[in-house]
PDB file of C-alpha atoms in Angstrom:
ATOM      1  CA  MET Z   1      -6.512  13.074  -7.811  1.00  0.00           C
ATOM      2  CA  ILE Z   2      -6.466  12.189 -11.512  1.00  0.00           C
ATOM      3  CA  MET Z   3      -7.948   8.840 -12.226  1.00  0.00           C
ATOM      4  CA  LYS Z   4      -5.860   6.598 -14.529  1.00  0.00           C
ATOM      5  CA  PHE Z   5      -7.543   3.918 -16.574  1.00  0.00           C
ATOM      6  CA  TRP Z   6      -6.356   0.670 -18.007  1.00  0.00           C
ATOM      7  CA  ILE Z   7      -8.034  -0.770 -21.104  1.00  0.00           C
ATOM      8  CA  TYR Z   8      -7.916  -4.089 -22.919  1.00  0.00           C
ATOM      9  CA  GLN Z   9      -7.778  -3.576 -26.643  1.00  0.00           C
ATOM     10  CA  ASP Z  10      -6.415  -5.387 -29.754  1.00  0.00           C
ATOM     11  CA  GLY Z  11      -5.408  -8.393 -27.602  1.00  0.00           C
ATOM     12  CA  ALA Z  12      -3.239  -6.419 -25.123  1.00  0.00           C
ATOM     13  CA  GLN Z  13      -3.683  -4.425 -21.992  1.00  0.00           C
ATOM     14  CA  LYS Z  14      -2.819  -0.740 -22.146  1.00  0.00           C
ATOM     15  CA  GLY Z  15      -2.539   2.010 -19.741  1.00  0.00           C
ATOM     16  CA  PRO Z  16      -2.463   4.011 -17.577  1.00  0.00           C
ATOM     17  CA  PHE Z  17      -4.386   6.617 -19.500  1.00  0.00           C
ATOM     18  CA  THR Z  18      -6.094   9.865 -18.429  1.00  0.00           C
ATOM     19  CA  VAL Z  19      -9.637  10.240 -19.553  1.00  0.00           C
ATOM     20  CA  PHE Z  20      -8.478  12.566 -22.349  1.00  0.00           C
ATOM     21  CA  GLU Z  21      -6.038   9.959 -23.613  1.00  0.00           C
ATOM     22  CA  LEU Z  22      -8.881   7.523 -23.846  1.00  0.00           C
ATOM     23  CA  PHE Z  23     -10.619   9.753 -26.423  1.00  0.00           C
ATOM     24  CA  GLU Z  24      -7.869   8.718 -28.936  1.00  0.00           C
ATOM     25  CA  LYS Z  25      -8.304   5.011 -28.175  1.00  0.00           C
ATOM     26  CA  ASN Z  26     -11.714   4.552 -29.880  1.00  0.00           C
ATOM     27  CA  LEU Z  27     -13.357   2.832 -26.943  1.00  0.00           C
ATOM     28  CA  THR Z  28     -16.592   1.010 -27.568  1.00  0.00           C
ATOM     29  CA  PRO Z  29     -19.135   0.223 -24.787  1.00  0.00           C
ATOM     30  CA  GLN Z  30     -17.773  -3.342 -24.861  1.00  0.00           C
ATOM     31  CA  THR Z  31     -14.063  -2.385 -24.241  1.00  0.00           C
ATOM     32  CA  PRO Z  32     -12.933  -3.744 -20.856  1.00  0.00           C
ATOM     33  CA  VAL Z  33     -11.807  -0.919 -18.522  1.00  0.00           C
ATOM     34  CA  TRP Z  34     -10.278  -0.852 -15.102  1.00  0.00           C
ATOM     35  CA  CYS Z  35      -9.160   1.871 -12.774  1.00  0.00           C
ATOM     36  CA  GLU Z  36      -8.308   1.969  -9.052  1.00  0.00           C
ATOM     37  CA  GLY Z  37     -11.412   1.721  -6.919  1.00  0.00           C
ATOM     38  CA  MET Z  38     -13.166  -0.704  -9.243  1.00  0.00           C
ATOM     39  CA  ASP Z  39     -13.651  -4.167  -7.875  1.00  0.00           C
ATOM     40  CA  LYS Z  40     -12.947  -5.796 -11.330  1.00  0.00           C
ATOM     41  CA  TRP Z  41     -12.668  -5.103 -15.008  1.00  0.00           C
ATOM     42  CA  ARG Z  42     -15.865  -3.798 -16.523  1.00  0.00           C
ATOM     43  CA  HIS Z  43     -17.061  -2.945 -19.984  1.00  0.00           C
ATOM     44  CA  ALA Z  44     -16.747   0.771 -20.597  1.00  0.00           C
ATOM     45  CA  GLY Z  45     -20.476   1.012 -21.130  1.00  0.00           C
ATOM     46  CA  GLU Z  46     -21.093  -0.091 -17.501  1.00  0.00           C
ATOM     47  CA  VAL Z  47     -18.975   2.688 -15.971  1.00  0.00           C
ATOM     48  CA  PRO Z  48     -21.089   5.832 -15.605  1.00  0.00           C
ATOM     49  CA  ALA Z  49     -18.023   8.101 -15.389  1.00  0.00           C
ATOM     50  CA  LEU Z  50     -17.062   7.013 -18.928  1.00  0.00           C
ATOM     51  CA  GLY Z  51     -20.567   7.762 -20.446  1.00  0.00           C
ATOM     52  CA  PRO Z  52     -19.595  11.155 -21.883  1.00  0.00           C
ATOM     53  CA  LEU Z  53     -16.425   9.606 -23.177  1.00  0.00           C
ATOM     54  CA  LEU Z  54     -18.297   7.058 -25.203  1.00  0.00           C
ATOM     55  CA  ASP Z  55     -20.555   9.850 -26.528  1.00  0.00           C
ATOM     56  CA  GLY Z  56     -17.494  11.802 -27.656  1.00  0.00           C
ATOM     57  CA  ASN Z  57     -18.354  14.568 -25.187  1.00  0.00           C
ATOM     58  CA  ARG Z  58     -14.890  15.950 -24.377  1.00  0.00           C
ATOM     59  CA  ASP Z  59     -16.355  19.171 -23.016  1.00  0.00           C
ATOM     60  CA  PHE Z  60     -17.996  17.318 -20.140  1.00  0.00           C
ATOM     61  CA  TYR Z  61     -14.634  16.465 -18.574  1.00  0.00           C
ATOM     62  CA  LEU Z  62     -13.282  19.968 -19.246  1.00  0.00           C
ATOM     63  CA  SER Z  63     -16.246  21.701 -17.616  1.00  0.00           C
ATOM     64  CA  GLU Z  64     -17.009  19.272 -14.867  1.00  0.00           C
ATOM     65  CA  SER Z  65     -13.632  19.017 -13.099  1.00  0.00           C
ATOM     66  CA  GLY Z  66     -11.047  20.770 -15.287  1.00  0.00           C
ATOM     67  CA  MET Z  67      -7.666  19.148 -16.096  1.00  0.00           C
ATOM     68  CA  GLY Z  68      -9.042  15.875 -17.293  1.00  0.00           C
ATOM     69  CA  GLU Z  69     -10.016  14.685 -13.852  1.00  0.00           C
ATOM     70  CA  VAL Z  70     -12.530  11.971 -13.221  1.00  0.00           C
ATOM     71  CA  LYS Z  71     -13.479  11.866  -9.573  1.00  0.00           C
ATOM     72  CA  ALA Z  72     -13.040   8.577  -7.679  1.00  0.00           C
ATOM     73  CA  GLU Z  73     -16.627   8.747  -6.517  1.00  0.00           C
ATOM     74  CA  ASP Z  74     -17.870   8.313 -10.169  1.00  0.00           C
ATOM     75  CA  THR Z  75     -16.099   5.039 -10.531  1.00  0.00           C
ATOM     76  CA  ASN Z  76     -16.965   3.883  -7.027  1.00  0.00           C
ATOM     77  CA  LEU Z  77     -20.540   4.553  -7.974  1.00  0.00           C
ATOM     78  CA  SER Z  78     -20.111   2.151 -10.823  1.00  0.00           C
ATOM     79  CA  ALA Z  79     -18.912  -0.541  -8.455  1.00  0.00           C
ATOM     80  CA  GLN Z  80     -21.948   0.022  -6.132  1.00  0.00           C
ATOM     81  CA  THR Z  81     -24.510   0.023  -8.836  1.00  0.00           C
ATOM     82  CA  ALA Z  82     -22.984  -3.117 -10.288  1.00  0.00           C
ATOM     83  CA  CYS Z  83     -23.423  -4.849  -6.867  1.00  0.00           C
ATOM     84  CA  GLU Z  84     -27.142  -4.042  -6.909  1.00  0.00           C
ATOM     85  CA  THR Z  85     -27.676  -5.651 -10.310  1.00  0.00           C
ATOM     86  CA  PRO Z  86     -28.976  -9.295 -10.305  1.00  0.00           C
ATOM     87  CA  ALA Z  87     -26.355 -11.909  -9.738  1.00  0.00           C
ATOM     88  CA  ALA Z  88     -26.792 -13.349 -13.139  1.00  0.00           C
ATOM     89  CA  GLU Z  89     -25.636 -10.142 -14.860  1.00  0.00           C
ATOM     90  CA  PRO Z  90     -22.038  -9.970 -13.550  1.00  0.00           C
ATOM     91  CA  VAL Z  91     -21.530 -13.678 -14.232  1.00  0.00           C
ATOM     92  CA  ALA Z  92     -22.665 -13.076 -17.840  1.00  0.00           C
ATOM     93  CA  ALA Z  93     -20.245 -10.128 -18.043  1.00  0.00           C
ATOM     94  CA  GLU Z  94     -17.406 -12.281 -16.708  1.00  0.00           C
ATOM     95  CA  SER Z  95     -18.075 -14.999 -19.350  1.00  0.00           C
ATOM     96  CA  GLU Z  96     -17.764 -12.323 -21.976  1.00  0.00           C
ATOM     97  CA  ALA Z  97     -14.405 -11.371 -20.528  1.00  0.00           C
ATOM     98  CA  PRO Z  98     -11.881  -9.902 -23.015  1.00  0.00           C
ATOM     99  CA  GLY Z  99     -10.846 -12.166 -25.820  1.00  0.00           C
ATOM    100  CA  VAL Z 100     -13.107 -15.049 -24.593  1.00  0.00           C
ATOM    101  CA  ASN Z 101     -14.604 -16.841 -27.461  1.00  0.00           C
ATOM    102  CA  PRO Z 102     -17.830 -18.437 -26.414  1.00  0.00           C
ATOM    103  CA  ALA Z 103     -17.210 -21.244 -28.921  1.00  0.00           C
ATOM    104  CA  PRO Z 104     -16.035 -24.543 -27.441  1.00  0.00           C
ATOM    105  CA  GLN Z 105     -12.578 -24.405 -29.089  1.00  0.00           C
ATOM    106  CA  ALA Z 106     -11.807 -21.441 -26.833  1.00  0.00           C
ATOM    107  CA  ALA Z 107     -11.078 -23.905 -23.969  1.00  0.00           C
ATOM    108  CA  ALA Z 108      -8.234 -25.428 -26.136  1.00  0.00           C
ATOM    109  CA  GLN Z 109      -6.348 -22.153 -26.234  1.00  0.00           C
ATOM    110  CA  PRO Z 110      -3.741 -21.358 -23.647  1.00  0.00           C
ATOM    111  CA  ALA Z 111      -5.410 -19.852 -20.606  1.00  0.00           C
ATOM    112  CA  ALA Z 112      -3.319 -16.712 -20.739  1.00  0.00           C
ATOM    113  CA  ALA Z 113      -4.472 -16.003 -24.287  1.00  0.00           C
ATOM    114  CA  VAL Z 114      -8.099 -16.686 -23.438  1.00  0.00           C
ATOM    115  CA  ARG Z 115      -8.528 -14.622 -20.256  1.00  0.00           C
ATOM    116  CA  PRO Z 116      -5.601 -12.144 -19.990  1.00  0.00           C
ATOM    117  CA  ALA Z 117      -7.517  -9.644 -17.875  1.00  0.00           C
ATOM    118  CA  LYS Z 118      -8.349 -12.232 -15.312  1.00  0.00           C
ATOM    119  CA  SER Z 119      -5.071 -14.179 -15.150  1.00  0.00           C
ATOM    120  CA  ARG Z 120      -2.710 -11.189 -15.166  1.00  0.00           C
ATOM    121  CA  PRO Z 121      -4.687  -7.990 -14.487  1.00  0.00           C
ATOM    122  CA  ASP Z 122      -2.785  -4.868 -15.209  1.00  0.00           C
ATOM    123  CA  GLU Z 123      -3.892  -3.554 -11.816  1.00  0.00           C
ATOM    124  CA  PRO Z 124      -1.250  -2.083  -9.479  1.00  0.00           C
ATOM    125  CA  CYS Z 125       0.181  -4.403  -6.790  1.00  0.00           C
ATOM    126  CA  PRO Z 126      -1.767  -4.271  -3.556  1.00  0.00           C
ATOM    127  CA  PRO Z 127       0.103  -2.302  -0.788  1.00  0.00           C
ATOM    128  CA  THR Z 128       2.640  -4.274   1.259  1.00  0.00           C
ATOM    129  CA  TYR Z 129       2.741  -1.634   4.071  1.00  0.00           C
ATOM    130  CA  ILE Z 130       6.495  -2.549   4.356  1.00  0.00           C
ATOM    131  CA  GLY Z 131       7.268   1.035   5.385  1.00  0.00           C
ATOM    132  CA  TRP Z 132       4.995   0.750   8.330  1.00  0.00           C
ATOM    133  CA  SER Z 133       6.395  -2.593   9.338  1.00  0.00           C
ATOM    134  CA  VAL Z 134       9.975  -1.186   9.200  1.00  0.00           C
ATOM    135  CA  PHE Z 135       8.832   1.709  11.440  1.00  0.00           C
ATOM    136  CA  LEU Z 136       7.119  -0.588  13.903  1.00  0.00           C
ATOM    137  CA  THR Z 137      10.147  -2.782  14.316  1.00  0.00           C
ATOM    138  CA  VAL Z 138      11.888   0.060  15.950  1.00  0.00           C
ATOM    139  CA  CYS Z 139       8.832   1.653  17.583  1.00  0.00           C
ATOM    140  CA  CYS Z 140       7.067  -1.116  19.322  1.00  0.00           C
ATOM    141  CA  CYS Z 141       6.025  -4.748  19.260  1.00  0.00           C
ATOM    142  CA  SER Z 142       8.718  -6.121  17.044  1.00  0.00           C
ATOM    143  CA  PRO Z 143       7.455  -9.713  16.895  1.00  0.00           C
ATOM    144  CA  ILE Z 144       4.121  -8.527  15.495  1.00  0.00           C
ATOM    145  CA  SER Z 145       5.770  -6.329  12.887  1.00  0.00           C
ATOM    146  CA  ILE Z 146       8.114  -9.175  11.951  1.00  0.00           C
ATOM    147  CA  ALA Z 147       4.961 -11.189  11.204  1.00  0.00           C
ATOM    148  CA  ALA Z 148       3.580  -8.284   9.141  1.00  0.00           C
ATOM    149  CA  LEU Z 149       6.943  -8.238   7.152  1.00  0.00           C
ATOM    150  CA  VAL Z 150       6.610 -11.966   6.470  1.00  0.00           C
ATOM    151  CA  CYS Z 151       3.004 -11.348   5.256  1.00  0.00           C
ATOM    152  CA  SER Z 152       4.077  -8.575   3.023  1.00  0.00           C
ATOM    153  CA  ILE Z 153       6.568 -10.795   1.137  1.00  0.00           C
ATOM    154  CA  PHE Z 154       3.561 -12.732  -0.186  1.00  0.00           C
ATOM    155  CA  VAL Z 155       1.952  -9.581  -1.631  1.00  0.00           C
ATOM    156  CA  PRO Z 156       4.301  -8.995  -4.625  1.00  0.00           C
ATOM    157  CA  SER Z 157       5.040 -12.762  -4.746  1.00  0.00           C
ATOM    158  CA  TYR Z 158       1.428 -13.698  -5.380  1.00  0.00           C
ATOM    159  CA  TYR Z 159       0.884 -10.608  -7.530  1.00  0.00           C
ATOM    160  CA  ASN Z 160       3.681 -11.554  -9.914  1.00  0.00           C
ATOM    161  CA  LYS Z 161       2.188 -15.036 -10.248  1.00  0.00           C
ATOM    162  CA  GLY Z 162      -1.209 -13.417 -11.179  1.00  0.00           C
ATOM    163  CA  LYS Z 163      -2.904 -14.527  -8.011  1.00  0.00           C
ATOM    164  CA  LEU Z 164      -4.531 -11.187  -7.245  1.00  0.00           C
ATOM    165  CA  ASP Z 165      -6.970 -12.458  -4.569  1.00  0.00           C
ATOM    166  CA  LYS Z 166      -4.256 -14.040  -2.555  1.00  0.00           C
ATOM    167  CA  SER Z 167      -2.069 -10.991  -2.935  1.00  0.00           C
ATOM    168  CA  ARG Z 168      -4.868  -8.821  -1.689  1.00  0.00           C
ATOM    169  CA  ARG Z 169      -5.433 -11.221   1.254  1.00  0.00           C
ATOM    170  CA  ALA Z 170      -1.821 -11.047   2.259  1.00  0.00           C
ATOM    171  CA  SER Z 171      -2.003  -7.274   2.050  1.00  0.00           C
ATOM    172  CA  GLU Z 172      -5.044  -7.109   4.319  1.00  0.00           C
ATOM    173  CA  ILE Z 173      -3.433  -9.417   6.891  1.00  0.00           C
ATOM    174  CA  ALA Z 174      -0.341  -7.296   6.903  1.00  0.00           C
ATOM    175  CA  ALA Z 175      -2.567  -4.225   7.470  1.00  0.00           C
ATOM    176  CA  TRP Z 176      -4.255  -5.879  10.383  1.00  0.00           C
ATOM    177  CA  LEU Z 177      -0.972  -6.984  12.009  1.00  0.00           C
ATOM    178  CA  ILE Z 178       0.355  -3.493  11.760  1.00  0.00           C
ATOM    179  CA  MET Z 179      -2.781  -2.020  13.268  1.00  0.00           C
ATOM    180  CA  ILE Z 180      -2.545  -4.487  16.152  1.00  0.00           C
ATOM    181  CA  ALA Z 181       1.097  -3.574  16.519  1.00  0.00           C
ATOM    182  CA  ILE Z 182       0.348   0.110  16.641  1.00  0.00           C
ATOM    183  CA  ALA Z 183      -2.497  -0.423  19.140  1.00  0.00           C
ATOM    184  CA  LEU Z 184      -0.210  -2.492  21.454  1.00  0.00           C
ATOM    185  CA  GLY Z 185       2.824  -0.226  20.991  1.00  0.00           C
ATOM    186  CA  MET Z 186       1.409   3.306  20.678  1.00  0.00           C
ATOM    187  CA  LEU Z 187      -1.220   3.126  23.501  1.00  0.00           C
ATOM    188  CA  PRO Z 188       1.483   3.001  26.282  1.00  0.00           C
ATOM    189  CA  VAL Z 189       3.093   6.110  24.656  1.00  0.00           C
ATOM    190  CA  MET Z 190      -0.195   7.932  24.781  1.00  0.00           C
ATOM    191  CA  LEU Z 191      -0.704   6.864  28.355  1.00  0.00           C
ATOM    192  CA  MET Z 192       2.782   7.974  29.224  1.00  0.00           C
ATOM    193  CA  SER Z 193       2.187  11.384  27.808  1.00  0.00           C
ATOM    194  CA  ALA Z 194      -0.936  11.681  29.872  1.00  0.00           C
ATOM    195  CA  ILE Z 195       0.456  10.391  33.125  1.00  0.00           C
ATOM    196  CA  PHE Z 196       3.992  11.431  33.726  1.00  0.00           C
TER     197      PHE Z 196
ATOM    198  CA  MET I   1      -3.406  17.140   2.038  1.00  0.00           C
ATOM    199  CA  ALA I   2      -5.284  15.830   5.056  1.00  0.00           C
ATOM    200  CA  THR I   3      -2.824  13.026   5.250  1.00  0.00           C
ATOM    201  CA  VAL I   4       0.157  15.398   5.279  1.00  0.00           C
ATOM    202  CA  ALA I   5      -1.493  17.546   7.944  1.00  0.00           C
ATOM    203  CA  ALA I   6      -2.237  14.551  10.103  1.00  0.00           C
ATOM    204  CA  THR I   7       1.340  13.248   9.720  1.00  0.00           C
ATOM    205  CA  VAL I   8       2.815  16.607  10.675  1.00  0.00           C
ATOM    206  CA  ALA I   9       0.485  16.804  13.629  1.00  0.00           C
ATOM    207  CA  ALA I  10       1.399  13.275  14.861  1.00  0.00           C
ATOM    208  CA  VAL I  11       5.133  13.828  14.423  1.00  0.00           C
ATOM    209  CA  ALA I  12       4.921  17.173  16.195  1.00  0.00           C
ATOM    210  CA  PHE I  13       2.982  15.586  19.071  1.00  0.00           C
ATOM    211  CA  ILE I  14       5.433  12.678  19.445  1.00  0.00           C
ATOM    212  CA  ALA I  15       8.400  15.071  19.240  1.00  0.00           C
ATOM    213  CA  PHE I  16       6.798  17.234  22.000  1.00  0.00           C
ATOM    214  CA  VAL I  17       6.154  14.272  24.244  1.00  0.00           C
ATOM    215  CA  TYR I  18       9.703  12.923  23.850  1.00  0.00           C
ATOM    216  CA  TYR I  19      11.271  16.326  24.173  1.00  0.00           C
ATOM    217  CA  THR I  20       9.551  17.134  27.422  1.00  0.00           C
ATOM    218  CA  ARG I  21       9.597  13.683  29.054  1.00  0.00           C
ATOM    219  CA  ASP I  22      12.590  11.587  29.844  1.00  0.00           C
ATOM    220  CA  PRO I  23      12.051   7.921  28.740  1.00  0.00           C
ATOM    221  CA  ALA I  24      14.693   6.808  31.263  1.00  0.00           C
ATOM    222  CA  SER I  25      12.305   7.542  34.142  1.00  0.00           C
ATOM    223  CA  ALA I  26      10.445   4.682  35.910  1.00  0.00           C
ATOM    224  CA  ALA I  27       7.039   5.726  34.517  1.00  0.00           C
ATOM    225  CA  ALA I  28       8.072   5.457  30.835  1.00  0.00           C
ATOM    226  CA  PRO I  29       6.530   2.623  28.849  1.00  0.00           C
ATOM    227  CA  LYS I  30       8.772  -0.522  28.805  1.00  0.00           C
ATOM    228  CA  CYS I  31       9.330  -2.928  25.980  1.00  0.00           C
ATOM    229  CA  MET I  32       7.043  -5.967  26.527  1.00  0.00           C
ATOM    230  CA  PHE I  33       9.537  -8.308  24.840  1.00  0.00           C
ATOM    231  CA  ARG I  34      12.346  -7.146  27.107  1.00  0.00           C
ATOM    232  CA  LEU I  35      10.204  -7.520  30.268  1.00  0.00           C
ATOM    233  CA  LEU I  36       9.156 -11.041  29.287  1.00  0.00           C
ATOM    234  CA  THR I  37      12.426 -12.400  27.964  1.00  0.00           C
ATOM    235  CA  GLY I  38      15.213 -10.100  29.239  1.00  0.00           C
ATOM    236  CA  TRP I  39      16.563  -9.683  25.697  1.00  0.00           C
ATOM    237  CA  ASP I  40      16.587  -6.501  23.694  1.00  0.00           C
ATOM    238  CA  CYS I  41      14.223  -6.171  20.796  1.00  0.00           C
ATOM    239  CA  PRO I  42      15.337  -4.447  17.556  1.00  0.00           C
ATOM    240  CA  GLY I  43      13.684  -1.205  18.750  1.00  0.00           C
ATOM    241  CA  CYS I  44      14.917  -1.175  22.281  1.00  0.00           C
ATOM    242  CA  GLY I  45      16.563   2.139  23.079  1.00  0.00           C
ATOM    243  CA  ALA I  46      14.458   4.017  20.460  1.00  0.00           C
ATOM    244  CA  GLN I  47      12.696   6.089  23.146  1.00  0.00           C
ATOM    245  CA  ARG I  48      15.921   7.159  24.794  1.00  0.00           C
ATOM    246  CA  ALA I  49      17.534   7.776  21.381  1.00  0.00           C
ATOM    247  CA  LEU I  50      14.594   9.947  20.292  1.00  0.00           C
ATOM    248  CA  HIS I  51      14.903  11.912  23.551  1.00  0.00           C
ATOM    249  CA  ALA I  52      18.656  12.352  22.989  1.00  0.00           C
ATOM    250  CA  ILE I  53      18.228  13.437  19.303  1.00  0.00           C
ATOM    251  CA  LEU I  54      15.599  15.991  20.238  1.00  0.00           C
ATOM    252  CA  HIS I  55      18.131  17.473  22.686  1.00  0.00           C
ATOM    253  CA  GLY I  56      20.855  17.497  20.006  1.00  0.00           C
ATOM    254  CA  ARG I  57      22.887  14.547  21.338  1.00  0.00           C
ATOM    255  CA  VAL I  58      23.147  12.449  18.124  1.00  0.00           C
ATOM    256  CA  ALA I  59      26.173  10.397  19.277  1.00  0.00           C
ATOM    257  CA  GLU I  60      24.367   9.362  22.431  1.00  0.00           C
ATOM    258  CA  ALA I  61      21.303   8.401  20.286  1.00  0.00           C
ATOM    259  CA  TRP I  62      23.562   6.214  18.100  1.00  0.00           C
ATOM    260  CA  GLY I  63      24.730   4.462  21.166  1.00  0.00           C
ATOM    261  CA  TYR I  64      21.239   3.597  22.307  1.00  0.00           C
ATOM    262  CA  ASN I  65      20.059   2.211  18.914  1.00  0.00           C
ATOM    263  CA  PRO I  66      22.093   2.728  15.731  1.00  0.00           C
ATOM    264  CA  PHE I  67      19.554   0.604  13.790  1.00  0.00           C
ATOM    265  CA  LEU I  68      17.108   3.490  14.150  1.00  0.00           C
ATOM    266  CA  PHE I  69      19.213   5.690  11.883  1.00  0.00           C
ATOM    267  CA  PHE I  70      18.620   3.293   8.951  1.00  0.00           C
ATOM    268  CA  ALA I  71      15.160   2.070   9.758  1.00  0.00           C
ATOM    269  CA  VAL I  72      13.358   5.440  10.048  1.00  0.00           C
ATOM    270  CA  PRO I  73      14.644   6.838   6.681  1.00  0.00           C
ATOM    271  CA  ALA I  74      13.939   3.464   4.990  1.00  0.00           C
ATOM    272  CA  GLY I  75      10.474   3.344   6.518  1.00  0.00           C
ATOM    273  CA  VAL I  76       9.691   6.828   5.259  1.00  0.00           C
ATOM    274  CA  PHE I  77      11.049   5.987   1.862  1.00  0.00           C
ATOM    275  CA  PHE I  78       9.042   2.809   1.594  1.00  0.00           C
ATOM    276  CA  ILE I  79       5.765   4.532   2.697  1.00  0.00           C
ATOM    277  CA  VAL I  80       6.253   7.316   0.090  1.00  0.00           C
ATOM    278  CA  VAL I  81       7.117   4.911  -2.758  1.00  0.00           C
ATOM    279  CA  GLU I  82       4.087   2.768  -1.936  1.00  0.00           C
ATOM    280  CA  GLY I  83       1.844   5.763  -1.634  1.00  0.00           C
ATOM    281  CA  LEU I  84       2.837   6.895  -5.164  1.00  0.00           C
ATOM    282  CA  ARG I  85       2.673   3.474  -6.730  1.00  0.00           C
ATOM    283  CA  THR I  86       0.141   4.342  -9.317  1.00  0.00           C
ATOM    284  CA  ARG I  87       2.046   7.338 -10.394  1.00  0.00           C
ATOM    285  CA  TYR I  88       5.501   5.746 -10.461  1.00  0.00           C
ATOM    286  CA  PRO I  89       4.839   2.013 -11.049  1.00  0.00           C
ATOM    287  CA  ARG I  90       8.397   1.313 -12.273  1.00  0.00           C
ATOM    288  CA  LEU I  91       9.948   2.873  -9.219  1.00  0.00           C
ATOM    289  CA  HIS I  92       7.566   0.895  -7.066  1.00  0.00           C
ATOM    290  CA  ARG I  93       8.346  -2.372  -8.781  1.00  0.00           C
ATOM    291  CA  ALA I  94      12.080  -1.695  -8.388  1.00  0.00           C
ATOM    292  CA  VAL I  95      11.888  -0.767  -4.763  1.00  0.00           C
ATOM    293  CA  ILE I  96       9.171  -2.979  -3.279  1.00  0.00           C
ATOM    294  CA  ASN I  97       9.397  -6.645  -4.349  1.00  0.00           C
ATOM    295  CA  GLU I  98      10.037 -10.025  -2.782  1.00  0.00           C
ATOM    296  CA  PHE I  99      13.784  -9.560  -2.692  1.00  0.00           C
ATOM    297  CA  THR I 100      13.841  -6.104  -0.944  1.00  0.00           C
ATOM    298  CA  ILE I 101      11.227  -7.253   1.621  1.00  0.00           C
ATOM    299  CA  CYS I 102      13.245 -10.407   2.326  1.00  0.00           C
ATOM    300  CA  ALA I 103      16.384  -8.220   2.602  1.00  0.00           C
ATOM    301  CA  VAL I 104      14.615  -5.892   5.111  1.00  0.00           C
ATOM    302  CA  LEU I 105      13.386  -8.904   7.065  1.00  0.00           C
ATOM    303  CA  ALA I 106      16.849 -10.382   7.154  1.00  0.00           C
ATOM    304  CA  ALA I 107      18.419  -7.075   8.292  1.00  0.00           C
ATOM    305  CA  VAL I 108      15.918  -6.759  11.178  1.00  0.00           C
ATOM    306  CA  LEU I 109      16.494 -10.322  12.310  1.00  0.00           C
ATOM    307  CA  ALA I 110      20.225 -10.050  11.964  1.00  0.00           C
ATOM    308  CA  TRP I 111      20.286  -6.925  14.052  1.00  0.00           C
ATOM    309  CA  TRP I 112      18.003  -8.501  16.625  1.00  0.00           C
ATOM    310  CA  ILE I 113      20.356 -11.433  17.043  1.00  0.00           C
ATOM    311  CA  PHE I 114      23.504  -9.350  16.839  1.00  0.00           C
ATOM    312  CA  ARG I 115      22.543  -6.927  19.646  1.00  0.00           C
ATOM    313  CA  ASN I 116      21.754  -9.795  21.982  1.00  0.00           C
ATOM    314  CA  LEU I 117      25.051 -11.650  21.537  1.00  0.00           C
TER     315      LEU I 117
END
């Protein structure tokens, strides 16, 4: 799978880009970057998979995985290593979030202008699992899949308001409800196939 | 690739089970909602309908549960769109949003009430 990156540059979020497209974007180690699998926006310098990019080493991506592919593991690695760093470090990185001016007058600016990457991340909407819910309404356990459908309404709703945490939470609850519905509904089918 | 293989295997297994077994028999799994309340749920009839379809009796399947003919294609479509949401974000936004999910929910509830009238 080809990883797509979003960047924050010149006061706006841009993306998705392949790693080769990023070569034309003049990234610095301080440019905020995000791709799927990363827990939050990070400076390009903190993402190991982008090291050769910052060095201008285009051949690395050609030789390593062909076709401009950056493996998901490389970016996951970055998320893990970031977790192992002392707590103070991520906090510091957060306070240096894109466009944040450490000077006091920054607080007077509109929140959206100050912290765009936090208030409206250009991250894809979390899954709603609506397809599964629709399936399960006709397969088994309709009441639970109705509850999952209600939950999934909140996923794009919160996402469009920029409340990514709540959107993710709704997505997780929907996923759990669907798994419960599958367990309650599919197990009898499996038993049936074994017994009669 | 593994996902596709697993899906094909699961569909083939379920098709085999419902082709060879008759869901109308006493041992077949029963809908919990129907046992508890006596009303049909939106999916009641799906097992018999699947059995009928696998034996080529589409009209009979429609009689058991016509909702199935809309819900299954819609479910597949939603799963595919959601699975490709990073590649086709505009399609995803157009297809899966508050309004479409509310519409789906309303359709399921309407069908649930309608079939029990």
